[in-house]
Amino acid sequence: MALKVEICLKKPLKKREMLLLSRSKSIYSRDIIIRNILGKPIPAGEHRDESKDIQILLEACEALSKCYLMCKDHNLSSPVYIHQSGTAMRLMTALLSCSEGSFILRGDPQVQKRPIAPLVDALKTLGADITYMDKEGHLPLLIRGCNLASHGTIDARGWESSQYVSALLLIAPKVKGGLRLLRSRQDGSTPYIDLTIEQMKRYGASVVWQGDLITVSDTPYRLPPQITDERDWSSAGYWYQLLALHPDLSELYLPGLFFTDSLQGDKTVAKLFEAFGIYTAESSGGVTLSKRIPTDPDQGEVPTIDLSHYPDLFPTLAVSYAMLGRSVHLVGLRSLAIKESNRLDTVLSGLRAMGFTDGLRYDSDTFSYDGTPRNPSSTPIIIDSHDDHRIAMSFAIAGATMPIGLTVEGAESVRKSYPAFWDELSKVATLRPHPIPSLP
């Protein structure tokens, strides 16, 4: 059922609050793929409280496991449905290509609009048997699993989605002769590839990234003595945003989140929000965020922030700078066009709905705000999330700091990455949910 939620400032409020985060989707999704390659899949039913993306990936892998038992005849194709999950689309395309059986990989209309050709083309150079069943370059795919083998070097430089690279790397230990892949560290979302490599190493893989060349041997994975369990830094960004914007809150505690030893690239949000006077203290159980006067406040220069490696932080930062009336220049945004929505467009639409009608400049790769104050609206503010979880959450946080507040449509989209978001936000904001019945 669709959902819209009204959000506004909550009074009175404790100065300190503890907020719970979801498990890191980036780390856990890689665990799921590697565990399936090892033949030790994680049961889907044991993790009903996980994000929608993780649930979809677990269920897709469960369908794969059933195919091992039931679909020995390659004339039968097992359906694998990945709903709206771009993560599952990319990771499962690679995993199915080297798995025993024949599969039809499909998803909702929204995800079938997202490109998959660079990954499919790369897999075909390894010998994968993949056929487009409808539109070239998009799902649905007919995938006949087979043994893959290395036939030279794959050039992944300039690929917009780092998940194409991660998908190839994760299956590389199953590829005869391993994998040689070209990828520049200047290409976008490098921290996510670093995370993939480190996670593979934890499972015994041999991976080296030197210069532009990533080399993976065909040394098999093995189970590590301990599985990593980290909370999600991308989701933590919304609570940094809340503390920066909120007139009353002074401290937040996020258990299960770690900075020093974290593999997650989005932990850079901790450094970025120091510009707003939000500081991070790490303890054995998590991190504490506190608000104070910045030690190095703006000296009148407009900051330029390159988000090419951290694109998921764009909505959080854009809304924060606008709400605080602080000028900013954000660059490295090209990959936003292939997210759950075109995030540059949806953030701009949301800011305009809030009254930021002047002072915004943008193109396909950049976003600038010159500090022009918003024009208060005489009508209720309604934000269309376009079913994009990161749009819904970043604007909901803004509403939680406003006396009049706003309404987020498509509020159910947060299940994709942070199912408990509304429960946690209700600790620090007034919420009025409105279920919207489906049309007959």
XYZ file of C-alpha atoms in Angstrom:
440
model
C 0.000 0.000 0.000
C 1.244 3.484 -0.884
C 1.909 5.865 1.971
C 2.308 9.570 2.496
C 3.563 11.051 5.756
C 3.223 14.522 7.222
C 6.329 15.513 9.191
C 6.903 18.522 11.423
C 8.915 19.744 14.407
C 8.315 17.958 17.712
C 8.179 19.854 21.003
C 9.356 19.300 23.702
C 12.357 17.175 22.804
C 15.223 15.560 24.683
C 18.618 17.112 23.973
C 20.130 13.645 23.399
C 18.563 10.738 21.511
C 19.610 7.236 20.447
C 18.690 6.230 16.894
C 19.032 2.743 15.393
C 20.429 2.067 11.929
C 20.002 -0.785 9.468
C 22.832 -3.192 8.733
C 25.173 -1.957 5.975
C 23.510 -2.877 2.697
C 26.802 -2.579 0.810
C 28.623 -5.081 3.020
C 25.731 -7.501 3.498
C 24.867 -7.708 -0.222
C 28.445 -8.752 -0.979
C 28.295 -11.337 1.823
C 25.146 -12.798 0.269
C 26.735 -13.281 -3.164
C 29.965 -14.757 -1.791
C 28.077 -17.119 0.546
C 26.057 -18.394 -2.431
C 29.220 -19.020 -4.421
C 30.516 -20.959 -1.397
C 27.331 -23.053 -1.375
C 26.374 -21.732 2.053
C 23.504 -19.327 1.292
C 21.931 -17.133 3.943
C 18.249 -18.182 4.475
C 15.868 -15.397 3.413
C 13.342 -16.142 6.155
C 15.798 -15.364 8.938
C 16.165 -11.704 7.951
C 12.661 -10.265 7.575
C 13.710 -7.010 9.254
C 16.357 -6.259 6.624
C 16.047 -3.605 3.922
C 13.931 -4.369 0.869
C 17.022 -4.557 -1.350
C 18.561 -7.181 0.931
C 15.316 -9.162 1.149
C 15.014 -9.154 -2.647
C 18.602 -10.326 -3.028
C 18.111 -13.093 -0.448
C 14.911 -14.268 -2.157
C 16.578 -14.191 -5.584
C 19.410 -16.343 -4.245
C 16.855 -18.678 -2.664
C 15.251 -19.101 -6.103
C 18.712 -19.916 -7.434
C 19.225 -22.549 -4.725
C 15.899 -24.189 -5.616
C 16.971 -24.299 -9.243
C 20.077 -26.281 -8.252
C 17.707 -28.970 -6.944
C 14.816 -28.788 -9.412
C 16.000 -27.449 -12.778
C 18.688 -29.822 -14.005
C 17.160 -29.750 -17.492
C 18.351 -26.581 -19.267
C 15.136 -26.561 -21.282
C 13.456 -25.342 -18.103
C 14.167 -21.770 -17.006
C 13.751 -20.783 -13.382
C 12.183 -17.325 -12.860
C 14.191 -14.911 -10.712
C 12.307 -11.709 -9.876
C 14.169 -8.706 -8.464
C 11.277 -6.199 -8.172
C 12.740 -2.629 -8.162
C 16.240 -3.478 -6.930
C 19.055 -2.213 -9.137
C 21.550 -3.810 -6.751
C 19.961 -7.248 -7.184
C 19.709 -6.718 -10.951
C 23.469 -6.243 -11.338
C 24.710 -8.743 -8.766
C 22.301 -11.495 -9.842
C 23.092 -11.029 -13.545
C 26.703 -11.914 -12.783
C 25.918 -14.686 -10.292
C 23.365 -16.431 -12.527
C 25.742 -16.370 -15.490
C 28.131 -18.737 -13.677
C 25.511 -20.833 -11.840
C 24.081 -24.205 -12.802
C 20.722 -23.848 -14.514
C 18.737 -21.654 -16.864
C 17.098 -18.496 -15.544
C 14.802 -15.667 -16.566
C 15.817 -12.520 -14.686
C 13.140 -9.846 -14.653
C 11.946 -6.976 -12.475
C 9.341 -4.253 -12.135
C 8.925 -1.827 -15.070
C 10.972 0.805 -13.213
C 14.084 -1.370 -12.880
C 13.725 -2.719 -16.422
C 14.347 0.835 -17.656
C 17.784 0.839 -16.032
C 20.769 -0.120 -18.219
C 22.567 -3.449 -17.902
C 24.452 -3.645 -21.234
C 28.001 -2.869 -19.981
C 27.820 -5.759 -17.509
C 26.216 -8.164 -19.989
C 28.811 -7.334 -22.651
C 31.639 -7.930 -20.170
C 30.160 -11.248 -19.031
C 29.839 -12.378 -22.644
C 33.588 -11.876 -23.129
C 33.993 -14.458 -20.340
C 31.712 -16.875 -22.211
C 28.375 -16.077 -20.549
C 25.193 -17.147 -22.368
C 22.829 -14.184 -21.949
C 19.967 -13.147 -24.245
C 17.847 -9.995 -24.108
C 14.206 -11.088 -24.127
C 12.732 -7.703 -25.007
C 14.595 -4.389 -25.298
C 18.318 -4.499 -26.059
C 20.389 -3.476 -23.044
C 17.640 -4.030 -20.468
C 15.863 -6.723 -18.484
C 14.312 -9.264 -18.838
C 17.272 -11.544 -19.516
C 17.451 -15.227 -20.371
C 20.613 -16.476 -18.663
C 21.913 -19.991 -19.217
C 24.520 -20.589 -16.545
C 27.852 -21.995 -17.670
C 31.534 -22.213 -16.794
C 33.220 -18.864 -17.413
C 36.845 -18.379 -18.438
C 39.126 -15.389 -18.797
C 39.874 -14.292 -22.385
C 41.907 -11.124 -21.955
C 41.345 -7.887 -20.066
C 37.952 -6.210 -19.558
C 38.015 -2.423 -19.876
C 35.659 -1.002 -17.215
C 37.039 2.537 -17.286
C 34.279 5.122 -17.471
C 31.427 2.796 -16.496
C 28.846 4.880 -14.654
C 27.824 2.191 -12.167
C 30.494 0.798 -9.862
C 28.169 -2.159 -9.222
C 28.973 -3.487 -12.703
C 32.583 -3.712 -11.523
C 31.665 -5.192 -8.132
C 29.429 -7.804 -9.772
C 32.301 -8.985 -11.986
C 34.807 -8.984 -9.142
C 32.567 -11.007 -6.830
C 32.266 -13.902 -9.293
C 35.926 -13.696 -10.425
C 37.131 -16.584 -8.187
C 34.716 -18.827 -10.166
C 36.164 -17.712 -13.520
C 38.807 -20.069 -14.934
C 42.039 -18.105 -15.023
C 40.585 -15.382 -12.796
C 39.887 -11.852 -13.989
C 41.854 -8.875 -15.308
C 39.896 -5.639 -15.304
C 40.867 -2.045 -16.115
C 39.371 0.622 -13.856
C 40.728 4.067 -13.000
C 40.535 5.256 -9.417
C 39.343 8.556 -10.892
C 36.135 6.888 -12.082
C 33.107 7.275 -9.836
C 32.249 5.415 -6.626
C 35.744 3.987 -6.105
C 35.138 3.436 -2.334
C 32.418 0.900 -3.190
C 34.890 -1.084 -5.310
C 37.456 -0.875 -2.504
C 34.796 -2.261 -0.152
C 34.100 -5.140 -2.560
C 37.796 -5.989 -2.778
C 38.299 -5.899 0.994
C 35.223 -8.055 1.547
C 36.496 -10.571 -1.014
C 39.858 -10.675 0.776
C 38.083 -11.447 4.054
C 36.755 -14.558 2.317
C 40.214 -15.583 1.124
C 40.211 -14.153 -2.418
C 43.443 -12.904 -3.989
C 42.807 -9.399 -5.388
C 45.308 -6.693 -6.371
C 44.481 -3.197 -7.677
C 47.642 -1.601 -9.035
C 47.415 1.454 -11.254
C 44.399 0.959 -13.505
C 44.563 -2.846 -13.403
C 42.577 -5.044 -11.011
C 43.731 -8.674 -10.987
C 41.766 -11.479 -9.307
C 43.058 -15.049 -9.213
C 40.743 -18.061 -9.376
C 41.635 -19.035 -5.806
C 38.331 -20.252 -4.275
C 36.578 -18.378 -1.493
C 36.603 -19.780 2.049
C 34.481 -18.879 5.054
C 36.175 -16.390 7.396
C 36.218 -17.053 11.161
C 33.974 -14.027 11.725
C 31.366 -12.277 9.545
C 31.408 -8.463 9.583
C 28.293 -6.775 10.992
C 28.347 -3.007 10.473
C 25.532 -0.494 10.551
C 24.968 1.648 7.460
C 26.854 4.933 6.972
C 24.624 6.055 4.075
C 21.635 5.948 6.432
C 23.622 7.649 9.194
C 23.869 10.683 6.932
C 20.207 11.532 7.579
C 20.880 11.845 11.315
C 23.874 14.097 10.670
C 21.480 16.187 8.593
C 18.900 16.217 11.400
C 21.398 17.401 13.999
C 22.714 20.118 11.679
C 19.218 21.494 10.965
C 17.388 20.945 14.256
C 16.962 23.978 16.546
C 16.840 21.946 19.799
C 18.800 18.696 19.447
C 22.420 18.790 20.559
C 23.533 15.129 20.587
C 22.694 11.812 18.899
C 24.024 8.327 19.606
C 24.185 5.768 16.753
C 25.004 2.269 18.111
C 26.745 -0.279 15.909
C 28.340 2.377 13.702
C 32.129 2.623 13.501
C 34.439 5.073 11.778
C 38.083 4.047 12.076
C 37.827 0.447 10.844
C 34.794 0.844 8.581
C 35.091 -0.194 4.931
C 32.189 2.056 3.908
C 33.061 5.058 1.755
C 30.036 7.050 2.907
C 31.630 7.464 6.330
C 33.045 10.615 4.721
C 29.723 12.202 5.746
C 31.253 12.604 9.219
C 33.948 14.903 7.809
C 31.587 16.751 5.475
C 29.220 17.712 8.303
C 31.998 19.224 10.390
C 31.391 22.294 8.198
C 28.026 22.573 10.014
C 29.536 22.044 13.460
C 28.616 18.356 13.743
C 31.433 16.308 15.273
C 31.815 12.550 15.667
C 33.209 10.704 18.683
C 33.779 6.950 18.343
C 33.380 4.479 21.199
C 33.379 0.689 21.447
C 29.618 0.539 20.917
C 29.051 3.135 18.206
C 29.417 6.854 17.504
C 28.112 9.981 19.214
C 27.303 13.066 17.149
C 27.462 16.426 18.888
C 26.738 19.955 17.721
C 29.067 22.843 18.431
C 30.611 25.839 16.698
C 32.803 24.668 13.780
C 36.539 24.949 14.425
C 37.094 26.034 10.819
C 33.989 27.983 9.783
C 33.455 29.227 6.240
C 35.577 32.261 5.433
C 33.291 33.453 2.663
C 34.519 31.004 0.017
C 31.910 28.758 -1.583
C 32.950 25.127 -0.945
C 33.220 22.756 -3.899
C 32.498 19.150 -2.929
C 33.189 16.281 -5.321
C 30.572 13.543 -4.806
C 31.636 11.310 -7.692
C 32.709 8.666 -5.153
C 29.790 9.306 -2.744
C 26.704 9.957 -4.922
C 24.225 8.671 -2.311
C 25.091 11.657 -0.100
C 23.879 14.205 -2.668
C 20.244 14.578 -1.479
C 21.358 14.881 2.158
C 23.958 17.553 1.411
C 21.892 19.536 -1.100
C 18.924 19.804 1.268
C 21.178 20.620 4.247
C 23.011 23.463 2.519
C 19.750 24.918 1.215
C 17.954 24.732 4.574
C 20.891 26.437 6.306
C 21.167 29.112 3.608
C 24.781 28.145 2.907
C 26.252 28.443 -0.585
C 27.743 25.298 -2.098
C 28.950 23.819 -5.385
C 28.458 20.035 -5.686
C 30.146 18.201 -8.575
C 30.544 14.622 -9.799
C 26.812 13.993 -10.095
C 26.589 12.271 -13.479
C 25.634 8.870 -12.045
C 22.524 10.326 -10.360
C 20.596 9.974 -13.620
C 20.575 6.149 -13.309
C 19.516 5.881 -9.658
C 15.987 4.973 -8.448
C 14.974 8.346 -9.867
C 16.977 10.985 -11.677
C 18.122 12.305 -8.304
C 19.330 15.658 -9.545
C 15.900 16.375 -11.032
C 13.957 15.085 -8.023
C 16.047 17.051 -5.507
C 15.582 20.219 -7.564
C 11.814 19.596 -7.731
C 11.683 19.069 -3.968
C 13.662 22.219 -3.195
C 11.421 24.260 -5.481
C 8.348 22.831 -3.754
C 9.840 24.078 -0.473
C 10.224 27.593 -1.890
C 13.801 27.579 -3.142
C 12.819 29.126 -6.456
C 15.929 31.281 -6.860
C 19.638 30.680 -6.479
C 19.788 27.136 -7.886
C 22.074 26.327 -10.826
C 22.707 22.898 -12.299
C 23.673 20.767 -15.267
C 24.043 17.003 -15.713
C 27.129 16.862 -13.466
C 26.884 19.836 -11.079
C 24.569 21.533 -8.587
C 25.061 25.013 -7.126
C 23.140 26.996 -4.528
C 24.022 30.626 -3.821
C 22.351 30.985 -0.425
C 19.223 32.834 -1.606
C 16.568 32.345 1.133
C 13.516 30.277 0.348
C 10.154 31.902 -0.221
C 7.807 30.545 2.478
C 4.874 28.750 0.911
C 1.295 29.792 1.638
C 0.129 26.297 0.675
C 1.104 22.924 2.176
C 4.493 21.656 1.003
C 4.207 18.299 -0.745
C 7.332 16.401 -1.787
C 7.000 13.727 -4.473
C 9.710 11.173 -3.683
C 9.293 9.488 -7.087
C 9.486 6.236 -5.083
C 13.134 7.028 -4.311
C 14.084 6.157 -0.723
C 16.888 8.722 -0.489
C 14.646 11.552 -1.676
C 11.940 10.580 0.829
C 14.355 10.483 3.769
C 16.372 13.629 3.038
C 13.239 15.791 2.692
C 11.546 14.105 5.666
C 14.490 15.224 7.809
C 13.989 18.777 6.581
C 10.316 18.574 7.566
C 11.278 17.336 11.037
C 13.011 20.663 11.695
C 10.162 22.930 10.477
C 7.268 24.134 12.692
C 4.779 23.790 9.836
C 6.542 20.877 8.181
C 5.808 19.107 4.920
C 4.326 15.937 3.424
C 6.348 13.219 1.697
C 4.535 11.123 -0.902
C 5.852 7.652 -1.672
C 6.938 7.294 1.951
C 6.900 3.493 1.727
C 10.014 3.691 -0.480
C 12.250 3.885 2.620
C 11.830 0.106 2.979
C 14.387 -0.231 0.198
C 17.315 0.647 2.476
C 16.046 1.661 5.939
C 12.771 -0.060 6.957
C 12.810 1.399 10.484
C 13.347 4.986 9.309
C 9.865 6.258 10.191
C 9.954 4.524 13.587
C 13.285 6.164 14.376
C 12.209 9.566 13.045
C 9.099 9.438 15.254
C 11.424 9.716 18.275
C 12.441 13.215 17.195
C 9.568 14.457 14.997
C 5.781 14.558 14.839
C 4.513 12.189 12.140
C 1.048 11.736 10.663
C 1.000 8.761 8.252
C -1.765 8.497 5.641
C -2.081 5.113 3.864
C -3.277 5.458 0.277
C -5.462 2.547 -0.909
C -4.422 0.944 -4.187
C -6.634 1.536 -7.191
C -8.864 -1.434 -8.057
